[in-house]
């Protein structure tokens, strides 16, 4: 089965509305040649920048996502944003369980699970992040940690739900550090993730789920990473903040 490449930019807490609009305006002509059937291109701005970016991306092949959602539809959750607030703006994807949320904001597999269910129910496509800390890798616990994140995070989802789920494997030691997992090391973990998905949801569903790599992916290493059999794209932080570097990365990734 061939899975369509998906390259998503995670802008994190960067870009005001005006800056985000300018970035998308600069990106549009650079990626206009990328056929929608070949790759999904997604940008995930901060909440306050989303509306401007949706407007700027309209009519182009750039899709828009958010970086988090709350699991409730509405209510007394000060500072939170619900799925319907985002679908109303016209977004398609949402990053859930990024390691920065797990590390700094108390995200657990249970809250990841609740957010994924809310996203799927609202028709959003969750990009579910998993990944091990450096000490997990050094202690030989990578598969145990990721297996637990997958089983907890995806508990109760159906095979049908999984058709809209993307997994992002992001080794925490590779995020923002300039240290990328080698394609061989990343592929081993991607293969483990795929096997776990097959165990959980059956071979056909597991085979179809797209698994992105994230962690210091850039134009220079995108091709060799995405050339691996189980690496279907990337979740990109730093290199997504400039139109030229993001476009170069996308083009190298689809030239695999
Ligand atoms: P990075 O971030 O590309 O800057 O390492 C990736 C991410 O955190 O999603």
mmCIF file of C-alpha atoms and ligand atoms in Angstrom:
data_model
loop_
_atom_site.group_PDB
_atom_site.id
_atom_site.type_symbol
_atom_site.label_atom_id
_atom_site.label_comp_id
_atom_site.label_asym_id
_atom_site.label_seq_id
_atom_site.Cartn_x
_atom_site.Cartn_y
_atom_site.Cartn_z
ATOM 1 C CA UNK A 1 0.000 0.000 0.000
ATOM 2 C CA UNK A 2 1.345 3.422 -0.804
ATOM 3 C CA UNK A 3 0.673 6.079 1.784
ATOM 4 C CA UNK A 4 0.517 9.745 0.805
ATOM 5 C CA UNK A 5 3.341 11.840 2.262
ATOM 6 C CA UNK A 6 2.288 14.359 4.911
ATOM 7 C CA UNK A 7 4.564 17.235 5.879
ATOM 8 C CA UNK A 8 3.264 19.424 8.712
ATOM 9 C CA UNK A 9 4.828 22.558 10.134
ATOM 10 C CA UNK A 10 4.445 22.989 13.881
ATOM 11 C CA UNK A 11 4.955 26.705 14.419
ATOM 12 C CA UNK A 12 4.776 26.302 18.215
ATOM 13 C CA UNK A 13 4.499 29.710 19.960
ATOM 14 C CA UNK A 14 5.805 31.641 16.966
ATOM 15 C CA UNK A 15 4.231 34.025 14.414
ATOM 16 C CA UNK A 16 1.649 36.689 15.052
ATOM 17 C CA UNK A 17 -1.342 36.805 12.704
ATOM 18 C CA UNK A 18 0.436 39.257 10.388
ATOM 19 C CA UNK A 19 3.634 37.207 10.397
ATOM 20 C CA UNK A 20 1.719 33.988 9.793
ATOM 21 C CA UNK A 21 -0.159 35.470 6.860
ATOM 22 C CA UNK A 22 3.126 36.685 5.360
ATOM 23 C CA UNK A 23 4.710 33.252 5.781
ATOM 24 C CA UNK A 24 1.831 31.517 3.993
ATOM 25 C CA UNK A 25 1.791 34.133 1.219
ATOM 26 C CA UNK A 26 5.514 33.461 0.699
ATOM 27 C CA UNK A 27 5.062 29.687 0.867
ATOM 28 C CA UNK A 28 2.148 29.427 -1.588
ATOM 29 C CA UNK A 29 4.065 30.053 -4.841
ATOM 30 C CA UNK A 30 6.998 27.941 -3.670
ATOM 31 C CA UNK A 31 4.863 24.819 -3.168
ATOM 32 C CA UNK A 32 2.222 25.434 -5.857
ATOM 33 C CA UNK A 33 3.780 22.659 -7.961
ATOM 34 C CA UNK A 34 3.215 19.995 -5.272
ATOM 35 C CA UNK A 35 0.223 17.937 -6.403
ATOM 36 C CA UNK A 36 -2.375 17.395 -3.667
ATOM 37 C CA UNK A 37 -2.385 13.708 -4.593
ATOM 38 C CA UNK A 38 1.344 13.429 -3.891
ATOM 39 C CA UNK A 39 1.639 15.123 -0.509
ATOM 40 C CA UNK A 40 -0.435 16.837 2.143
ATOM 41 C CA UNK A 41 1.144 20.118 3.218
ATOM 42 C CA UNK A 42 -0.077 21.383 6.588
ATOM 43 C CA UNK A 43 0.805 24.389 8.738
ATOM 44 C CA UNK A 44 -0.128 24.539 12.426
ATOM 45 C CA UNK A 45 -0.035 28.124 13.730
ATOM 46 C CA UNK A 46 -0.879 29.310 17.260
ATOM 47 C CA UNK A 47 -4.631 29.758 17.889
ATOM 48 C CA UNK A 48 -4.670 33.532 17.401
ATOM 49 C CA UNK A 49 -2.955 33.205 14.029
ATOM 50 C CA UNK A 50 -5.193 30.463 12.627
ATOM 51 C CA UNK A 51 -7.936 32.650 11.121
ATOM 52 C CA UNK A 52 -5.462 34.808 9.185
ATOM 53 C CA UNK A 53 -3.627 31.725 7.945
ATOM 54 C CA UNK A 54 -6.829 29.969 6.837
ATOM 55 C CA UNK A 55 -7.689 33.063 4.817
ATOM 56 C CA UNK A 56 -4.207 33.301 3.299
ATOM 57 C CA UNK A 57 -4.153 29.580 2.433
ATOM 58 C CA UNK A 58 -7.615 29.552 0.830
ATOM 59 C CA UNK A 59 -7.572 28.115 -2.696
ATOM 60 C CA UNK A 60 -4.027 26.772 -2.299
ATOM 61 C CA UNK A 61 -2.680 23.298 -1.535
ATOM 62 C CA UNK A 62 -1.753 24.335 2.031
ATOM 63 C CA UNK A 63 -3.935 22.901 4.787
ATOM 64 C CA UNK A 64 -4.216 24.312 8.270
ATOM 65 C CA UNK A 65 -4.058 22.642 11.674
ATOM 66 C CA UNK A 66 -4.007 23.604 15.336
ATOM 67 C CA UNK A 67 -1.540 22.613 18.051
ATOM 68 C CA UNK A 68 -3.985 21.379 20.699
ATOM 69 C CA UNK A 69 -7.672 21.143 21.623
ATOM 70 C CA UNK A 70 -9.632 20.550 24.781
ATOM 71 C CA UNK A 71 -11.774 17.403 24.977
ATOM 72 C CA UNK A 72 -14.999 19.137 26.088
ATOM 73 C CA UNK A 73 -17.315 20.794 23.592
ATOM 74 C CA UNK A 74 -17.684 23.925 25.705
ATOM 75 C CA UNK A 75 -17.861 24.954 29.339
ATOM 76 C CA UNK A 76 -15.876 26.205 32.304
ATOM 77 C CA UNK A 77 -12.349 25.519 31.044
ATOM 78 C CA UNK A 78 -10.600 28.880 31.232
ATOM 79 C CA UNK A 79 -7.959 29.339 28.594
ATOM 80 C CA UNK A 80 -8.931 26.317 26.500
ATOM 81 C CA UNK A 81 -10.201 25.913 22.924
ATOM 82 C CA UNK A 82 -12.687 23.278 21.710
ATOM 83 C CA UNK A 83 -12.754 21.285 18.487
ATOM 84 C CA UNK A 84 -15.874 23.039 17.175
ATOM 85 C CA UNK A 85 -14.206 26.448 17.609
ATOM 86 C CA UNK A 86 -11.531 25.207 15.231
ATOM 87 C CA UNK A 87 -13.697 23.385 12.704
ATOM 88 C CA UNK A 88 -15.712 26.579 12.360
ATOM 89 C CA UNK A 89 -12.527 28.315 11.228
ATOM 90 C CA UNK A 90 -12.004 25.672 8.558
ATOM 91 C CA UNK A 91 -9.073 23.735 9.931
ATOM 92 C CA UNK A 92 -8.497 20.079 9.182
ATOM 93 C CA UNK A 93 -5.719 18.799 11.474
ATOM 94 C CA UNK A 94 -4.765 19.099 15.132
ATOM 95 C CA UNK A 95 -1.504 18.130 16.829
ATOM 96 C CA UNK A 96 -2.166 16.203 20.029
ATOM 97 C CA UNK A 97 0.233 15.085 22.756
ATOM 98 C CA UNK A 98 3.326 16.937 21.601
ATOM 99 C CA UNK A 99 6.237 16.226 23.952
ATOM 100 C CA UNK A 100 6.344 19.899 24.985
ATOM 101 C CA UNK A 101 2.763 19.544 26.211
ATOM 102 C CA UNK A 102 3.643 16.303 27.975
ATOM 103 C CA UNK A 103 6.761 17.875 29.562
ATOM 104 C CA UNK A 104 5.544 21.354 30.493
ATOM 105 C CA UNK A 105 1.744 21.161 30.674
ATOM 106 C CA UNK A 106 0.986 17.880 32.398
ATOM 107 C CA UNK A 107 -0.307 16.060 29.330
ATOM 108 C CA UNK A 108 -0.800 12.338 29.993
ATOM 109 C CA UNK A 109 -1.821 9.402 27.830
ATOM 110 C CA UNK A 110 -5.315 9.716 29.339
ATOM 111 C CA UNK A 111 -5.691 13.389 28.368
ATOM 112 C CA UNK A 112 -4.172 12.643 24.955
ATOM 113 C CA UNK A 113 -6.816 9.942 24.538
ATOM 114 C CA UNK A 114 -9.645 12.311 25.498
ATOM 115 C CA UNK A 115 -8.405 14.984 23.075
ATOM 116 C CA UNK A 116 -8.028 12.492 20.201
ATOM 117 C CA UNK A 117 -11.580 11.245 20.722
ATOM 118 C CA UNK A 118 -12.926 14.810 20.722
ATOM 119 C CA UNK A 119 -10.968 15.590 17.558
ATOM 120 C CA UNK A 120 -12.196 12.519 15.693
ATOM 121 C CA UNK A 121 -15.782 13.156 16.790
ATOM 122 C CA UNK A 122 -15.588 16.692 15.412
ATOM 123 C CA UNK A 123 -14.136 15.512 12.106
ATOM 124 C CA UNK A 124 -10.620 16.789 12.779
ATOM 125 C CA UNK A 125 -7.584 14.691 11.859
ATOM 126 C CA UNK A 126 -5.350 14.288 14.887
ATOM 127 C CA UNK A 127 -1.564 14.203 14.535
ATOM 128 C CA UNK A 128 -0.721 12.162 17.613
ATOM 129 C CA UNK A 129 2.819 12.626 18.932
ATOM 130 C CA UNK A 130 4.768 9.878 20.655
ATOM 131 C CA UNK A 131 8.452 9.660 21.517
ATOM 132 C CA UNK A 132 11.004 8.646 24.096
ATOM 133 C CA UNK A 133 13.320 10.711 26.291
ATOM 134 C CA UNK A 134 17.082 10.331 25.911
ATOM 135 C CA UNK A 135 17.241 8.323 29.136
ATOM 136 C CA UNK A 136 14.539 5.954 27.850
ATOM 137 C CA UNK A 137 16.595 5.287 24.744
ATOM 138 C CA UNK A 138 19.819 4.866 26.718
ATOM 139 C CA UNK A 139 18.104 2.432 29.112
ATOM 140 C CA UNK A 140 16.667 0.378 26.260
ATOM 141 C CA UNK A 141 13.110 1.457 27.070
ATOM 142 C CA UNK A 142 12.167 3.129 23.783
ATOM 143 C CA UNK A 143 9.667 0.489 22.672
ATOM 144 C CA UNK A 144 8.156 0.113 26.126
ATOM 145 C CA UNK A 145 7.573 3.887 26.394
ATOM 146 C CA UNK A 146 6.140 4.251 22.901
ATOM 147 C CA UNK A 147 4.019 1.113 23.246
ATOM 148 C CA UNK A 148 2.468 2.572 26.416
ATOM 149 C CA UNK A 149 1.843 5.942 24.740
ATOM 150 C CA UNK A 150 0.129 4.266 21.785
ATOM 151 C CA UNK A 151 -1.977 1.884 23.855
ATOM 152 C CA UNK A 152 -3.082 4.634 26.254
ATOM 153 C CA UNK A 153 -3.450 7.385 23.696
ATOM 154 C CA UNK A 154 -5.401 5.337 21.151
ATOM 155 C CA UNK A 155 -7.512 3.295 23.593
ATOM 156 C CA UNK A 156 -11.133 2.912 22.532
ATOM 157 C CA UNK A 157 -10.602 4.156 18.975
ATOM 158 C CA UNK A 158 -11.964 2.073 16.106
ATOM 159 C CA UNK A 159 -10.275 1.124 12.872
ATOM 160 C CA UNK A 160 -12.572 3.608 11.159
ATOM 161 C CA UNK A 161 -11.372 6.380 13.498
ATOM 162 C CA UNK A 162 -7.773 5.451 12.685
ATOM 163 C CA UNK A 163 -8.312 6.269 9.017
ATOM 164 C CA UNK A 164 -8.123 9.934 10.056
ATOM 165 C CA UNK A 165 -5.280 9.619 12.564
ATOM 166 C CA UNK A 166 -1.646 10.435 11.796
ATOM 167 C CA UNK A 167 1.103 9.371 14.206
ATOM 168 C CA UNK A 168 4.202 11.540 14.649
ATOM 169 C CA UNK A 169 7.247 9.781 16.072
ATOM 170 C CA UNK A 170 9.332 12.477 17.722
ATOM 171 C CA UNK A 171 12.278 11.300 19.821
ATOM 172 C CA UNK A 172 12.382 13.996 22.497
ATOM 173 C CA UNK A 173 16.191 14.155 22.355
ATOM 174 C CA UNK A 174 15.981 15.142 18.671
ATOM 175 C CA UNK A 175 13.499 18.032 19.023
ATOM 176 C CA UNK A 176 15.074 21.426 18.511
ATOM 177 C CA UNK A 177 18.528 20.010 19.255
ATOM 178 C CA UNK A 178 19.879 19.596 15.746
ATOM 179 C CA UNK A 179 20.351 15.884 16.568
ATOM 180 C CA UNK A 180 18.268 13.870 14.107
ATOM 181 C CA UNK A 181 17.726 10.164 14.525
ATOM 182 C CA UNK A 182 19.541 8.427 11.669
ATOM 183 C CA UNK A 183 17.147 7.096 9.045
ATOM 184 C CA UNK A 184 17.969 3.542 10.183
ATOM 185 C CA UNK A 185 17.303 4.263 13.871
ATOM 186 C CA UNK A 186 14.095 6.147 13.058
ATOM 187 C CA UNK A 187 12.892 3.375 10.726
ATOM 188 C CA UNK A 188 13.298 0.726 13.426
ATOM 189 C CA UNK A 189 11.005 2.705 15.736
ATOM 190 C CA UNK A 190 8.558 3.506 12.938
ATOM 191 C CA UNK A 191 8.374 -0.211 12.180
ATOM 192 C CA UNK A 192 7.716 -0.916 15.858
ATOM 193 C CA UNK A 193 4.909 1.682 15.818
ATOM 194 C CA UNK A 194 3.380 0.100 12.714
ATOM 195 C CA UNK A 195 3.524 -3.381 14.273
ATOM 196 C CA UNK A 196 1.838 -2.037 17.410
ATOM 197 C CA UNK A 197 -0.909 -0.406 15.305
ATOM 198 C CA UNK A 198 -1.425 -3.700 13.456
ATOM 199 C CA UNK A 199 -1.722 -5.542 16.773
ATOM 200 C CA UNK A 200 -4.225 -2.983 18.031
ATOM 201 C CA UNK A 201 -6.350 -2.406 14.922
ATOM 202 C CA UNK A 202 -5.564 -5.218 12.488
ATOM 203 C CA UNK A 203 -3.096 -5.488 9.622
ATOM 204 C CA UNK A 204 -5.030 -3.477 7.074
ATOM 205 C CA UNK A 205 -5.685 -0.495 9.327
ATOM 206 C CA UNK A 206 -2.118 -0.545 10.685
ATOM 207 C CA UNK A 207 -0.694 -0.597 7.178
ATOM 208 C CA UNK A 208 -2.688 2.472 6.183
ATOM 209 C CA UNK A 209 -1.821 4.823 9.073
ATOM 210 C CA UNK A 210 0.680 7.498 8.153
ATOM 211 C CA UNK A 211 3.637 7.845 10.531
ATOM 212 C CA UNK A 212 5.619 11.070 10.412
ATOM 213 C CA UNK A 213 9.110 11.567 11.792
ATOM 214 C CA UNK A 214 9.812 14.720 13.788
ATOM 215 C CA UNK A 215 12.912 16.106 15.458
ATOM 216 C CA UNK A 216 15.374 18.363 13.645
ATOM 217 C CA UNK A 217 14.097 17.344 10.219
ATOM 218 C CA UNK A 218 15.314 19.769 7.583
ATOM 219 C CA UNK A 219 15.843 20.028 3.828
ATOM 220 C CA UNK A 220 19.207 18.253 4.125
ATOM 221 C CA UNK A 221 17.927 15.084 5.790
ATOM 222 C CA UNK A 222 14.281 14.906 4.664
ATOM 223 C CA UNK A 223 14.857 12.749 1.579
ATOM 224 C CA UNK A 224 16.752 9.961 3.343
ATOM 225 C CA UNK A 225 14.278 9.880 6.222
ATOM 226 C CA UNK A 226 11.163 9.794 4.038
ATOM 227 C CA UNK A 227 12.822 7.173 1.797
ATOM 228 C CA UNK A 228 12.463 4.661 4.655
ATOM 229 C CA UNK A 229 9.571 2.234 4.167
ATOM 230 C CA UNK A 230 7.660 3.269 7.293
ATOM 231 C CA UNK A 231 8.406 7.005 7.350
ATOM 232 C CA UNK A 232 5.563 8.810 5.616
ATOM 233 C CA UNK A 233 6.494 12.426 6.155
ATOM 234 C CA UNK A 234 7.533 14.825 8.862
ATOM 235 C CA UNK A 235 6.389 17.079 11.666
ATOM 236 C CA UNK A 236 8.644 20.069 11.414
ATOM 237 C CA UNK A 237 9.430 22.755 13.979
ATOM 238 C CA UNK A 238 12.316 25.133 13.268
ATOM 239 C CA UNK A 239 12.578 24.466 9.533
ATOM 240 C CA UNK A 240 8.876 25.295 9.050
ATOM 241 C CA UNK A 241 9.259 28.898 10.198
ATOM 242 C CA UNK A 242 10.715 30.146 6.908
ATOM 243 C CA UNK A 243 9.022 29.650 3.532
ATOM 244 C CA UNK A 244 12.266 28.768 1.736
ATOM 245 C CA UNK A 245 13.445 26.123 4.204
ATOM 246 C CA UNK A 246 9.974 24.563 4.503
ATOM 247 C CA UNK A 247 9.520 24.460 0.737
ATOM 248 C CA UNK A 248 12.989 22.946 0.214
ATOM 249 C CA UNK A 249 12.235 20.299 2.827
ATOM 250 C CA UNK A 250 8.891 19.442 1.191
ATOM 251 C CA UNK A 251 10.424 19.126 -2.250
ATOM 252 C CA UNK A 252 13.261 16.918 -0.994
ATOM 253 C CA UNK A 253 10.827 14.724 0.935
ATOM 254 C CA UNK A 254 8.616 14.039 -2.081
ATOM 255 C CA UNK A 255 11.612 13.413 -4.328
ATOM 256 C CA UNK A 256 12.331 10.272 -2.256
HETATM 257 P P1 LIG B 1 12.131 20.663 15.420
HETATM 258 O O1 LIG B 1 10.720 20.421 16.162
HETATM 259 O O2 LIG B 1 11.916 20.343 13.960
HETATM 260 O O3 LIG B 1 12.453 22.108 15.667
HETATM 261 O O4 LIG B 1 13.118 19.722 16.046
HETATM 262 C C1 LIG B 1 9.877 19.358 15.790
HETATM 263 C C2 LIG B 1 8.650 19.346 16.678
HETATM 264 O O5 LIG B 1 8.753 19.627 17.880
HETATM 265 O O6 LIG B 1 7.540 19.051 16.211
#
